[in-house]
PDB file of C-alpha atoms in Angstrom:
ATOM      1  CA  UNK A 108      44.220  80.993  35.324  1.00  0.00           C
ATOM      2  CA  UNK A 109      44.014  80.219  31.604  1.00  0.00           C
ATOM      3  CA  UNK A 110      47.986  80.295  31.874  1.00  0.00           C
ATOM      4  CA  UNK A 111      48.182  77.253  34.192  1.00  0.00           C
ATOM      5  CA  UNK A 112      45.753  75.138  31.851  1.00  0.00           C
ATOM      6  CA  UNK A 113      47.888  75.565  28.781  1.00  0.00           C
ATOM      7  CA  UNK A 114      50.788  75.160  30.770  1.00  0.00           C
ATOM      8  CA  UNK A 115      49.458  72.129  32.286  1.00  0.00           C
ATOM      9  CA  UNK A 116      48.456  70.786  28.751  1.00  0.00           C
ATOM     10  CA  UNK A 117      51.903  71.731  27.596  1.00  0.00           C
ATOM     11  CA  UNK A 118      53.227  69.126  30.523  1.00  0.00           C
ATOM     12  CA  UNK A 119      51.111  65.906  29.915  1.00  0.00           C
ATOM     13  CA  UNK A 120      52.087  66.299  25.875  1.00  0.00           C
ATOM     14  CA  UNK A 121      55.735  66.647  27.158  1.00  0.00           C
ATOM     15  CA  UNK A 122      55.299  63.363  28.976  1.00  0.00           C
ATOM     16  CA  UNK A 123      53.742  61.842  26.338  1.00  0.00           C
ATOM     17  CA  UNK A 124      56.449  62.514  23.592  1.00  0.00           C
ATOM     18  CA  UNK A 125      58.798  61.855  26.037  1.00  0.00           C
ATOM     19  CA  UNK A 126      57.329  58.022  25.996  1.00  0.00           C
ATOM     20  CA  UNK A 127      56.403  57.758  22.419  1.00  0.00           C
ATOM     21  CA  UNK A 128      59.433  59.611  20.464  1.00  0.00           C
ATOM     22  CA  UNK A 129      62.815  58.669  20.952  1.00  0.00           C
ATOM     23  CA  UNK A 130      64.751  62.091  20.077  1.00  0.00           C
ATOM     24  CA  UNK A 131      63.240  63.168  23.408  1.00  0.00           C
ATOM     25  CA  UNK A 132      64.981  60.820  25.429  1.00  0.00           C
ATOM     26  CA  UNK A 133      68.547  62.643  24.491  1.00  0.00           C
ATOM     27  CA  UNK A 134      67.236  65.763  26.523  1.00  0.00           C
ATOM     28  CA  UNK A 135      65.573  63.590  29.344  1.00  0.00           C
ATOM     29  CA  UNK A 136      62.069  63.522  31.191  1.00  0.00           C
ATOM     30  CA  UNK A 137      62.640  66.793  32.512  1.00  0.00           C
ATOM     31  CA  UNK A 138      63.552  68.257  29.001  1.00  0.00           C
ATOM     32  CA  UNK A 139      60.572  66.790  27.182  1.00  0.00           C
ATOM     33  CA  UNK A 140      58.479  68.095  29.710  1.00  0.00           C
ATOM     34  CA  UNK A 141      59.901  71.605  30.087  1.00  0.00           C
ATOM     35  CA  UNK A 142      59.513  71.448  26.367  1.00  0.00           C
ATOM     36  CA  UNK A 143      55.716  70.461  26.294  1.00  0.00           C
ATOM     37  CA  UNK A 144      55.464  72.882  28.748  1.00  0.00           C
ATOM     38  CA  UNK A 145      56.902  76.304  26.500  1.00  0.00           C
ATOM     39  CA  UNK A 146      54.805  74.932  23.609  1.00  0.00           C
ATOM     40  CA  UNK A 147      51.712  74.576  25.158  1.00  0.00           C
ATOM     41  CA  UNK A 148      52.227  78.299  26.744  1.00  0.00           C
ATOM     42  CA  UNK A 149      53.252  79.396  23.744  1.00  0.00           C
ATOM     43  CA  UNK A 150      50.054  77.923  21.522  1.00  0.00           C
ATOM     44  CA  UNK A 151      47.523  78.991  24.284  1.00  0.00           C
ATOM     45  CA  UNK A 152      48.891  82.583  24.386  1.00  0.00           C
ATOM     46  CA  UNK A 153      48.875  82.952  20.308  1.00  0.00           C
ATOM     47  CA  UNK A 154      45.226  81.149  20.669  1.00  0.00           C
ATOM     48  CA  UNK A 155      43.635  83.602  23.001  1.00  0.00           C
ATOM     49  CA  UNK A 156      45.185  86.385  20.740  1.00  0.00           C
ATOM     50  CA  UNK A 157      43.463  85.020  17.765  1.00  0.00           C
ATOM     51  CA  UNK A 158      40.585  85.164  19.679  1.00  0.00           C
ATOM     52  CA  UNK A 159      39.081  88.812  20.511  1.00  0.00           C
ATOM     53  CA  UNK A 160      36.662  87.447  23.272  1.00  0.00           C
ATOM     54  CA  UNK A 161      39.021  84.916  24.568  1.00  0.00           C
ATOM     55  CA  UNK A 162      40.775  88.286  26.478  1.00  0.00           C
ATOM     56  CA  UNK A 163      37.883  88.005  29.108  1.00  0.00           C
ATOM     57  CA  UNK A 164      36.747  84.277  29.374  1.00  0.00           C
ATOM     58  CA  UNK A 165      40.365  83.106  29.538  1.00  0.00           C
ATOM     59  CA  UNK A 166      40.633  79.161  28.219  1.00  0.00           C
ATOM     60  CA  UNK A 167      39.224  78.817  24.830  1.00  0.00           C
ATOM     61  CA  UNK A 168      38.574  75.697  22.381  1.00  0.00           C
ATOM     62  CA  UNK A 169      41.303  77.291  19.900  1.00  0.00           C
ATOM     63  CA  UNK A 170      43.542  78.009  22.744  1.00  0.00           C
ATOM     64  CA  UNK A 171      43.661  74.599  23.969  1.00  0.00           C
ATOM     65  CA  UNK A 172      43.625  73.104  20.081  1.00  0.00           C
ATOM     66  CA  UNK A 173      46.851  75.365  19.480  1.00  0.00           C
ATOM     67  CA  UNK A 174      48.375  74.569  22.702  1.00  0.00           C
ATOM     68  CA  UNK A 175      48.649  71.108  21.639  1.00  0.00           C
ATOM     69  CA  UNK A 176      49.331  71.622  18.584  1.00  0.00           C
ATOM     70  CA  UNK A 177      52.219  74.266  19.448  1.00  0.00           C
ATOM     71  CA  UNK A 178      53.600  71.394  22.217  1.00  0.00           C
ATOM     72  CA  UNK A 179      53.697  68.555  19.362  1.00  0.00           C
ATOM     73  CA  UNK A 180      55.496  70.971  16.872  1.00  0.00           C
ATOM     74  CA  UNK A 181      58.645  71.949  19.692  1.00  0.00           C
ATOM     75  CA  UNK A 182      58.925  67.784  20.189  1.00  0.00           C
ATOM     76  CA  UNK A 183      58.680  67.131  16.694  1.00  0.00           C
ATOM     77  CA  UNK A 184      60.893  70.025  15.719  1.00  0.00           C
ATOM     78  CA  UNK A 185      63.123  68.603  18.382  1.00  0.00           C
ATOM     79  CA  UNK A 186      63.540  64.941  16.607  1.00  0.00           C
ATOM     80  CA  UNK A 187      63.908  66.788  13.634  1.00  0.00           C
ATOM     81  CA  UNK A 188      66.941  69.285  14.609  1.00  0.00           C
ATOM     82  CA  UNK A 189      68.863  66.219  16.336  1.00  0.00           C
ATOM     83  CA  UNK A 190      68.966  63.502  13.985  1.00  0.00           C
ATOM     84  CA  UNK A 191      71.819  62.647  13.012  1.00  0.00           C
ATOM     85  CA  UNK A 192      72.717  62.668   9.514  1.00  0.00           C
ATOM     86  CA  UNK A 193      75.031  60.913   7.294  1.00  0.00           C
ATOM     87  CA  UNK A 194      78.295  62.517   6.006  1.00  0.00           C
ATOM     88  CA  UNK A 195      79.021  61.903   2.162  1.00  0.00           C
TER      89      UNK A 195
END
């Protein structure tokens, strides 16, 4: 169940960078969102590992903290990796 949270957080962050950052835009709604999506898997996942107990209550305050965080660093790595640079 915890799965579907993080995922879920994963998808409105998606949305959200989609909006606010432009480098998203190049991979389209769909791309910003399926991108939101693996990073907010991705930080819950590592966050209930961190966590020992996490294993049997499921959605944690770190897990949802690193699944944001984890979603905001694939869209910023994103703008990052595609800008476009000058040639000298």
């Amino acid at each position: 169940m915890a799965i579907f949270v993080y995922t879920f957080i994963g998808l409105v962050i998606g949305v959200l960078s989609f909006v606010a950052m432009p480098a998203t835009r190049l991979v389209g709604l769909w791309g910003g969102v399926l991108l939101g999506m693996v990073g907010g898997t991705l930080g819950g996942i590592i966050g209930t590992t961190i966590a020992p107990r996490a294993m049997y209550s499921g959605i944690t305050p770190l897990g949802i903290i690193l699944a944001v965080i984890a979603a905001l660093l694939v869209s910023v790595g994103l703008m990052l990796v595609s800008q476009r640079r000058p040639v000298s």
